[in-house]
Coordinates of N, CA and C in Angstrom, one line a residue:
M8 N 132.1 95.6 -259.4 CA 133.5 95.1 -259.8 C 133.4 93.8 -260.4
P9 N 134.0 93.7 -261.6 CA 133.9 92.4 -262.4 C 134.8 91.3 -261.8
H10 N 134.3 90.1 -261.8 CA 135.1 89.0 -261.3 C 135.9 88.3 -262.4
T11 N 137.2 88.2 -262.2 CA 138.1 87.7 -263.2 C 138.8 86.4 -262.6
N12 N 138.8 85.4 -263.3 CA 139.5 84.1 -262.9 C 140.9 84.1 -263.5
H13 N 141.9 84.0 -262.7 CA 143.2 83.9 -263.1 C 143.7 82.4 -262.9
G14 N 144.3 81.9 -263.9 CA 144.7 80.4 -263.8 C 145.6 80.1 -265.0
F15 N 146.0 78.9 -265.1 CA 146.9 78.5 -266.1 C 146.1 77.9 -267.3
T16 N 146.5 78.2 -268.5 CA 145.7 77.6 -269.6 C 146.2 76.2 -269.8
L17 N 145.5 75.4 -270.6 CA 145.9 74.1 -270.9 C 147.2 74.0 -271.6
I18 N 147.5 75.0 -272.5 CA 148.8 75.0 -273.2 C 149.9 75.2 -272.3
E19 N 149.7 76.2 -271.3 CA 150.8 76.4 -270.3 C 151.1 75.2 -269.5
L20 N 150.1 74.5 -269.1 CA 150.2 73.2 -268.3 C 151.0 72.2 -269.1
L21 N 150.6 72.0 -270.4 CA 151.2 71.1 -271.3 C 152.7 71.4 -271.5
I22 N 153.0 72.7 -271.6 CA 154.4 73.1 -271.7 C 155.2 72.7 -270.5
V23 N 154.7 73.0 -269.3 CA 155.4 72.7 -268.0 C 155.6 71.1 -267.9
V24 N 154.6 70.3 -268.3 CA 154.7 68.9 -268.2 C 155.8 68.4 -269.2
A25 N 155.8 69.0 -270.4 CA 156.8 68.6 -271.4 C 158.2 68.9 -270.9
I26 N 158.4 70.0 -270.3 CA 159.7 70.4 -269.7 C 160.2 69.5 -268.7
I27 N 159.2 69.2 -267.8 CA 159.5 68.2 -266.7 C 159.9 66.9 -267.2
G28 N 159.2 66.4 -268.3 CA 159.5 65.2 -268.9 C 160.8 65.2 -269.6
I29 N 161.3 66.3 -270.2 CA 162.6 66.4 -270.8 C 163.6 66.3 -269.8
L30 N 163.5 67.0 -268.7 CA 164.5 67.0 -267.6 C 164.6 65.6 -267.0
A31 N 163.5 64.9 -266.8 CA 163.5 63.6 -266.3 C 164.2 62.6 -267.2
A32 N 164.0 62.8 -268.5 CA 164.6 61.9 -269.5 C 166.2 62.1 -269.5
I33 N 166.6 63.3 -269.1 CA 168.1 63.5 -269.0 C 168.6 63.1 -267.7
A34 N 167.9 63.3 -266.6 CA 168.4 63.1 -265.3 C 168.4 61.6 -264.8
V35 N 167.3 60.9 -265.2 CA 167.1 59.5 -264.7 C 168.2 58.5 -265.3
P36 N 168.6 58.6 -266.6 CA 169.6 57.7 -267.0 C 170.9 58.0 -266.3
N37 N 171.2 59.3 -266.1 CA 172.5 59.7 -265.5 C 172.5 59.2 -264.1
F38 N 171.4 59.2 -263.4 CA 171.3 58.8 -262.0 C 171.5 57.3 -262.0
I39 N 170.9 56.5 -262.9 CA 171.0 55.1 -263.0 C 172.5 54.7 -263.3
N40 N 173.1 55.3 -264.2 CA 174.5 55.1 -264.6 C 175.4 55.4 -263.4
A41 N 175.1 56.5 -262.6 CA 176.0 56.8 -261.4 C 175.8 55.7 -260.4
Q42 N 174.6 55.1 -260.2 CA 174.4 54.0 -259.3 C 175.2 52.7 -259.7
I43 N 175.2 52.5 -261.0 CA 176.0 51.3 -261.6 C 177.5 51.5 -261.4
R44 N 178.0 52.7 -261.6 CA 179.4 53.0 -261.5 C 179.7 52.9 -260.0
A45 N 178.9 53.3 -259.1 CA 179.1 53.1 -257.6 C 179.2 51.7 -257.2
K46 N 178.3 50.9 -257.8 CA 178.2 49.4 -257.4 C 179.5 48.7 -258.0
V47 N 180.0 49.2 -259.1 CA 181.3 48.6 -259.7 C 182.4 48.9 -258.8
A48 N 182.4 50.2 -258.3 CA 183.5 50.7 -257.4 C 183.4 49.9 -256.1
R49 N 182.2 49.7 -255.6 CA 182.1 49.0 -254.3 C 182.5 47.5 -254.5
T50 N 182.1 46.9 -255.6 CA 182.5 45.5 -255.9 C 184.0 45.4 -255.9
M51 N 184.6 46.3 -256.6 CA 186.1 46.2 -256.7 C 186.8 46.4 -255.3
S52 N 186.2 47.3 -254.5 CA 186.7 47.5 -253.2 C 186.5 46.3 -252.3
D53 N 185.3 45.7 -252.4 CA 185.0 44.4 -251.7 C 185.9 43.3 -252.0
I54 N 186.2 43.2 -253.3 CA 187.1 42.1 -253.8 C 188.5 42.3 -253.3
R55 N 188.9 43.6 -253.3 CA 190.3 43.9 -252.7 C 190.4 43.5 -251.2
S56 N 189.2 43.8 -250.5 CA 189.3 43.5 -249.1 C 189.3 42.1 -248.9
I57 N 188.5 41.3 -249.7 CA 188.6 39.8 -249.6 C 190.0 39.3 -249.9
S58 N 190.6 39.8 -250.9 CA 192.0 39.4 -251.3 C 193.0 39.7 -250.2
T59 N 192.8 40.9 -249.5 CA 193.7 41.2 -248.4 C 193.5 40.1 -247.3
A60 N 192.3 39.9 -247.0 CA 192.0 38.8 -246.0 C 192.5 37.4 -246.4
L61 N 192.5 37.1 -247.7 CA 193.1 35.8 -248.1 C 194.6 35.8 -247.9
E62 N 195.2 36.9 -248.2 CA 196.7 37.0 -248.0 C 197.0 36.9 -246.6
M63 N 196.3 37.5 -245.7 CA 196.6 37.4 -244.2 C 196.4 35.9 -243.8
Y64 N 195.3 35.3 -244.3 CA 195.0 33.8 -244.0 C 196.3 33.0 -244.5
N65 N 196.7 33.3 -245.7 CA 197.8 32.6 -246.3 C 199.1 32.8 -245.5
T66 N 199.3 34.0 -245.0 CA 200.4 34.3 -244.2 C 200.5 33.4 -242.9
D67 N 199.2 33.3 -242.2 CA 199.1 32.6 -241.0 C 199.2 31.1 -241.2
K68 N 198.5 30.6 -242.2 CA 198.3 29.1 -242.5 C 199.2 28.5 -243.4
G69 N 199.9 29.4 -244.2 CA 200.8 28.8 -245.3 C 200.1 28.3 -246.6
D70 N 198.8 28.6 -246.6 CA 198.0 28.2 -247.8 C 196.7 29.0 -247.8
Y71 N 196.0 29.0 -249.0 CA 194.8 29.6 -249.0 C 193.7 28.7 -248.6
P72 N 192.5 29.3 -248.1 CA 191.5 28.4 -247.6 C 190.9 27.5 -248.7
E73 N 190.6 26.3 -248.3 CA 190.0 25.4 -249.2 C 188.5 25.2 -248.8
G74 N 187.7 24.8 -249.8 CA 186.2 24.7 -249.5 C 185.8 23.3 -249.6
R75 N 184.7 23.0 -250.2 CA 184.1 21.7 -250.1 C 184.2 20.9 -251.5
A76 N 184.6 21.6 -252.5 CA 184.6 20.9 -253.8 C 186.1 20.6 -254.2
T77 N 186.3 19.9 -255.3 CA 187.5 19.5 -255.7 C 188.3 20.6 -256.4
W78 N 187.7 21.4 -257.2 CA 188.4 22.5 -257.9 C 187.8 23.8 -257.6
A79 N 186.5 24.0 -257.7 CA 185.8 25.3 -257.4 C 185.5 25.2 -255.9
R80 N 186.2 26.1 -255.2 CA 186.2 26.0 -253.7 C 185.4 27.2 -253.2
F81 N 184.5 26.9 -252.2 CA 183.9 28.1 -251.5 C 184.4 28.1 -250.1
G82 N 185.5 28.8 -250.0 CA 186.1 28.8 -248.7 C 186.1 30.2 -248.0
L83 N 185.4 31.1 -248.4 CA 185.4 32.5 -247.9 C 184.9 32.5 -246.4
D84 N 184.1 31.5 -246.0 CA 183.6 31.5 -244.7 C 184.7 31.4 -243.7
K85 N 185.9 30.8 -244.1 CA 187.0 30.6 -243.2 C 187.7 31.9 -243.0
L86 N 187.3 33.0 -243.7 CA 188.0 34.2 -243.4 C 187.3 34.9 -242.2
T87 N 186.2 34.4 -241.7 CA 185.4 35.1 -240.7 C 185.4 34.4 -239.3
S88 N 185.8 33.1 -239.4 CA 185.9 32.3 -238.2 C 186.7 31.1 -238.4
P89 N 187.5 30.6 -237.4 CA 187.5 31.0 -236.0 C 188.4 32.2 -235.8
V90 N 189.2 32.6 -236.8 CA 190.0 33.8 -236.7 C 189.4 34.8 -237.7
A91 N 189.0 36.0 -237.3 CA 188.4 36.9 -238.1 C 189.3 37.7 -238.9
Y92 N 189.6 37.3 -240.1 CA 190.5 38.1 -241.0 C 189.6 39.3 -241.7
M93 N 188.3 39.1 -241.6 CA 187.4 40.1 -241.9 C 186.1 39.9 -241.1
A94 N 185.4 41.0 -240.8 CA 184.2 40.8 -240.0 C 183.1 39.9 -240.6
S95 N 182.8 40.1 -241.9 CA 181.8 39.4 -242.6 C 182.2 39.4 -244.1
V96 N 181.7 38.4 -244.8 CA 182.0 38.4 -246.2 C 180.8 39.2 -246.8
P97 N 181.2 40.3 -247.6 CA 180.2 41.1 -248.1 C 179.4 40.4 -249.3
P98 N 178.1 40.8 -249.4 CA 177.4 40.2 -250.5 C 177.7 40.9 -251.9
D99 N 177.5 40.1 -252.9 CA 177.7 40.6 -254.3 C 176.6 41.6 -254.6
P100 N 176.9 42.9 -254.8 CA 175.8 43.9 -255.0 C 175.0 43.6 -256.3
F101 N 175.6 42.8 -257.3 CA 174.9 42.6 -258.6 C 174.2 41.3 -258.6
A102 N 174.3 40.5 -257.5 CA 173.6 39.1 -257.6 C 172.2 39.3 -257.5
P103 N 171.4 38.5 -258.3 CA 170.0 38.5 -258.2 C 169.5 37.9 -256.9
T104 N 168.3 38.2 -256.5 CA 167.9 37.7 -255.2 C 166.7 36.7 -255.3
D105 N 166.6 36.0 -256.4 CA 165.6 35.0 -256.6 C 165.9 33.7 -256.0
P106 N 165.3 33.3 -254.8 CA 165.8 32.1 -254.1 C 165.3 30.8 -254.9
N107 N 164.5 30.9 -256.0 CA 164.1 29.7 -256.7 C 164.8 29.5 -258.0
A108 N 165.9 30.2 -258.2 CA 166.7 30.1 -259.4 C 167.3 28.8 -259.5
S109 N 167.5 28.3 -260.8 CA 168.1 27.0 -261.0 C 169.6 27.2 -261.2
A110 N 170.3 26.0 -261.4 CA 171.8 26.0 -261.5 C 172.1 26.2 -263.0
V111 N 173.2 26.8 -263.2 CA 173.7 27.1 -264.6 C 175.1 26.4 -264.8
P112 N 175.4 25.9 -266.0 CA 176.7 25.3 -266.3 C 177.8 26.3 -266.3
A113 N 178.9 26.0 -265.8 CA 180.2 26.8 -266.0 C 181.2 25.9 -266.5
G114 N 182.3 26.5 -266.9 CA 183.4 25.6 -267.5 C 183.9 24.6 -266.5
Y115 N 183.8 24.9 -265.2 CA 184.4 24.0 -264.3 C 183.4 23.3 -263.3
G116 N 182.1 23.3 -263.7 CA 181.1 22.7 -262.9 C 179.8 23.4 -263.0
W117 N 179.0 23.2 -262.0 CA 177.6 23.8 -262.0 C 177.6 24.8 -260.8
F118 N 177.0 26.0 -261.1 CA 176.8 27.0 -260.0 C 175.4 27.4 -259.9
P119 N 174.9 27.7 -258.7 CA 173.5 28.2 -258.7 C 173.5 29.6 -259.3
E120 N 172.4 29.9 -260.0 CA 172.2 31.2 -260.6 C 172.3 32.3 -259.5
V121 N 171.9 32.0 -258.3 CA 171.9 33.0 -257.3 C 172.9 32.7 -256.3
L122 N 174.0 33.5 -256.4 CA 175.0 33.4 -255.4 C 175.1 34.8 -254.7
P123 N 174.6 34.9 -253.6 CA 174.5 36.2 -252.9 C 175.9 36.7 -252.6
F124 N 176.9 35.9 -252.5 CA 178.2 36.3 -252.2 C 179.2 36.1 -253.4
Y125 N 180.4 36.6 -253.2 CA 181.3 36.5 -254.3 C 181.8 35.1 -254.5
V126 N 182.1 34.6 -255.7 CA 182.5 33.3 -256.0 C 184.1 33.3 -255.7
Y127 N 184.5 32.3 -254.9 CA 186.0 32.1 -254.7 C 186.4 30.8 -255.3
L128 N 187.4 30.9 -256.2 CA 187.9 29.7 -256.8 C 189.3 29.5 -256.5
W129 N 189.8 28.4 -256.1 CA 191.2 28.2 -255.7 C 191.8 27.0 -256.4
A130 N 193.0 27.1 -256.8 CA 193.7 26.0 -257.4 C 195.2 25.9 -256.9
R131 N 195.7 24.7 -256.8 CA 197.1 24.5 -256.5 C 197.9 24.1 -257.7
D132 N 197.3 23.3 -258.6 CA 198.0 22.9 -259.8 C 197.0 22.7 -260.9
I133 N 197.5 22.3 -262.1 CA 196.6 22.2 -263.3 C 196.7 20.8 -263.8
N134 N 195.6 20.2 -264.2 CA 195.5 19.0 -264.9 C 194.7 19.3 -266.1
D135 N 195.3 19.3 -267.3 CA 194.6 19.8 -268.5 C 193.4 18.9 -268.8
S136 N 193.5 17.6 -268.5 CA 192.4 16.7 -268.8 C 191.2 17.0 -267.9
L137 N 191.4 17.4 -266.7 CA 190.4 17.7 -265.8 C 189.8 19.1 -265.9
N138 N 190.6 20.0 -266.2 CA 190.3 21.4 -266.3 C 190.6 22.0 -267.6
P139 N 189.9 21.6 -268.7 CA 190.1 22.1 -270.0 C 189.7 23.6 -270.1
A140 N 188.9 24.0 -269.3 CA 188.4 25.5 -269.4 C 189.5 26.4 -269.0
I141 N 190.5 25.9 -268.2 CA 191.6 26.8 -267.8 C 192.7 26.7 -268.9
S142 N 192.9 27.9 -269.6 CA 193.9 27.9 -270.6 C 195.3 28.2 -270.0
R143 N 196.3 27.4 -270.5 CA 197.6 27.6 -270.1 C 198.1 29.0 -270.4
D144 N 197.7 29.5 -271.7 CA 198.1 30.8 -272.2 C 197.6 31.9 -271.3
Y145 N 196.2 31.6 -270.9 CA 195.6 32.6 -270.0 C 196.3 32.8 -268.7
L146 N 196.7 31.6 -268.1 CA 197.4 31.6 -266.8 C 198.8 32.2 -266.9
F147 N 199.4 32.0 -268.0 CA 200.8 32.6 -268.3 C 200.6 34.1 -268.4
R148 N 199.6 34.5 -269.1 CA 199.5 36.0 -269.3 C 199.1 36.7 -268.0
K149 N 198.5 36.0 -267.1 CA 198.1 36.6 -265.8 C 199.2 36.5 -264.8
G150 N 200.3 35.9 -265.2 CA 201.5 35.8 -264.3 C 201.3 34.6 -263.3
I151 N 200.4 33.7 -263.5 CA 200.2 32.6 -262.6 C 201.0 31.4 -263.0
M152 N 201.2 31.2 -264.3 CA 202.0 30.1 -264.7 C 203.4 30.6 -265.1
K153 N 204.4 29.9 -264.8 CA 205.8 30.3 -265.1 C 206.1 30.0 -266.5
D154 N 205.7 28.8 -267.0 CA 206.1 28.4 -268.4 C 204.9 27.6 -268.9
P155 N 204.2 28.2 -270.0 CA 203.0 27.5 -270.5 C 203.3 26.2 -271.3
T156 N 204.5 25.9 -271.6 CA 204.9 24.7 -272.3 C 205.4 23.6 -271.4
A157 N 205.6 23.9 -270.2 CA 206.3 23.0 -269.3 C 205.3 21.8 -269.0
S158 N 205.9 20.6 -268.9 CA 205.2 19.4 -268.5 C 205.9 18.7 -267.4
P159 N 205.4 18.5 -266.2 CA 204.1 19.0 -265.8 C 204.1 20.5 -265.6
P160 N 202.8 21.1 -265.7 CA 202.7 22.5 -265.6 C 203.3 23.0 -264.3
Q161 N 204.0 24.2 -264.5 CA 204.6 24.9 -263.3 C 203.8 26.1 -263.0
I162 N 202.9 26.1 -262.1 CA 202.1 27.2 -261.7 C 202.2 27.5 -260.2
F163 N 201.9 28.7 -259.9 CA 201.9 29.2 -258.5 C 200.5 28.8 -258.0
H164 N 200.4 28.8 -256.7 CA 199.0 28.8 -256.1 C 198.3 30.0 -256.7
F165 N 197.0 29.8 -257.0 CA 196.3 31.0 -257.4 C 194.8 31.0 -257.0
Y166 N 194.2 32.0 -256.9 CA 192.8 32.1 -256.6 C 192.1 33.1 -257.5
Q167 N 190.8 33.0 -257.6 CA 190.0 33.9 -258.4 C 188.8 34.3 -257.5
I168 N 188.5 35.6 -257.5 CA 187.3 36.1 -256.8 C 186.4 36.7 -257.9
R169 N 185.2 36.3 -258.0 CA 184.3 36.8 -259.1 C 183.0 37.4 -258.5
A170 N 182.6 38.4 -259.3 CA 181.3 39.1 -258.9 C 180.4 39.0 -260.2
M171 N 179.2 39.0 -260.0 CA 178.2 38.9 -261.2 C 178.5 39.9 -262.4
G172 N 178.7 41.1 -262.0 CA 178.8 42.2 -263.1 C 177.4 42.9 -263.2
P173 N 177.4 44.0 -263.8 CA 176.2 44.9 -263.8 C 175.0 44.3 -264.5
N174 N 175.2 43.4 -265.5 CA 174.1 42.8 -266.2 C 173.4 41.8 -265.3
G175 N 174.0 41.4 -264.2 CA 173.3 40.4 -263.3 C 173.3 39.0 -263.7
Q176 N 174.1 38.6 -264.7 CA 174.1 37.3 -265.2 C 175.5 36.7 -264.9
G177 N 175.5 35.4 -264.8 CA 176.8 34.7 -264.6 C 177.6 34.5 -265.9
D178 N 178.2 35.5 -266.4 CA 179.0 35.5 -267.6 C 180.4 35.0 -267.2
Y179 N 180.6 33.8 -266.8 CA 181.9 33.4 -266.2 C 183.0 33.4 -267.2
S180 N 182.8 33.4 -268.5 CA 183.8 33.3 -269.5 C 184.3 34.7 -269.9
L181 N 183.5 35.7 -269.5 CA 183.8 37.1 -270.0 C 184.2 38.0 -268.9
A182 N 185.1 38.9 -269.2 CA 185.6 39.8 -268.2 C 184.8 41.1 -268.4
Y183 N 184.3 41.7 -267.4 CA 183.6 43.0 -267.5 C 184.5 44.1 -267.7
D184 N 184.2 45.0 -268.6 CA 185.0 46.2 -268.8 C 184.0 47.3 -269.2
A185 N 184.0 48.4 -268.4 CA 183.0 49.5 -268.6 C 183.2 50.2 -269.9
S186 N 184.3 50.0 -270.5 CA 184.6 50.7 -271.9 C 183.7 50.0 -272.9
N187 N 183.2 48.8 -272.7 CA 182.4 48.1 -273.5 C 180.9 48.5 -273.4
G188 N 180.6 49.4 -272.5 CA 179.3 49.8 -272.2 C 179.0 49.5 -270.7
L189 N 178.4 50.4 -270.0 CA 178.2 50.2 -268.6 C 177.4 49.0 -268.2
L190 N 176.6 48.5 -269.1 CA 175.8 47.3 -268.8 C 176.2 46.1 -269.7
S191 N 177.5 46.2 -270.1 CA 177.9 45.1 -271.0 C 178.1 43.8 -270.2
P192 N 178.0 42.7 -271.0 CA 178.1 41.4 -270.3 C 179.6 41.2 -269.7
G193 N 179.6 40.3 -268.8 CA 180.9 40.0 -268.2 C 180.9 40.1 -266.7
D194 N 181.7 39.3 -266.1 CA 181.9 39.3 -264.6 C 183.1 40.1 -264.2
I195 N 183.0 40.7 -263.0 CA 184.1 41.4 -262.4 C 185.0 40.3 -261.7
S196 N 186.3 40.2 -262.2 CA 187.0 39.1 -261.7 C 188.4 39.5 -261.3
Y197 N 188.8 39.0 -260.1 CA 190.2 39.4 -259.6 C 191.0 38.1 -259.5
H198 N 192.2 38.1 -259.9 CA 193.1 37.0 -259.9 C 194.2 37.3 -258.9
G199 N 194.5 36.4 -258.0 CA 195.5 36.6 -257.0 C 196.4 35.3 -256.9
P200 N 197.5 35.5 -256.2 CA 198.0 36.6 -255.6 C 198.6 37.6 -256.6
G201 N 198.3 38.8 -256.5 CA 198.9 39.9 -257.2 C 198.7 40.1 -258.6
A202 N 197.9 39.3 -259.3 CA 197.7 39.5 -260.8 C 196.7 40.5 -261.0
G203 N 195.7 40.8 -260.1 CA 194.8 41.9 -260.3 C 193.6 41.6 -261.1
F204 N 192.9 42.7 -261.4 CA 191.6 42.7 -262.2 C 191.9 42.4 -263.6

């Protein structure tokens, strides 16, 4: 009885590898895009939760929490203690995790490149000479300022909660919009009370 070896030829193996490569080239980018969309949705949900906690704090205290700086305020820690308006402040899912990163300039001061949590900025009034980065027209369009031509400026209390955005960079002057591309520059930013994303 003759002995015959049955197996795959080199051509058959190359065809199988090529098919697997094509399927991976289709599936991997879709998987990565789905992960980014999920992180954007989580970020927006976290920011809404922080905003709700800020409004509860404001209802109890009559003002929004202040932090340690004169304009850019980091006061989200006051939402967790002594009264727990939220159990913990969630981390920004897009923030890089390099502990040795340096500070970067922003229109209203310097921020560390690595902010594991959302950035919370709070203001009670506007001084154009101190805060030139804040445009009166921008505040008016967001519903924060009553009259952009008034002197002194008439604005409501307002706050801003920012997340890094999918590109992982502090693009503080740009607003993220997925219609510009899923990895487009810009930060995810919420303006309160009530002005939204």
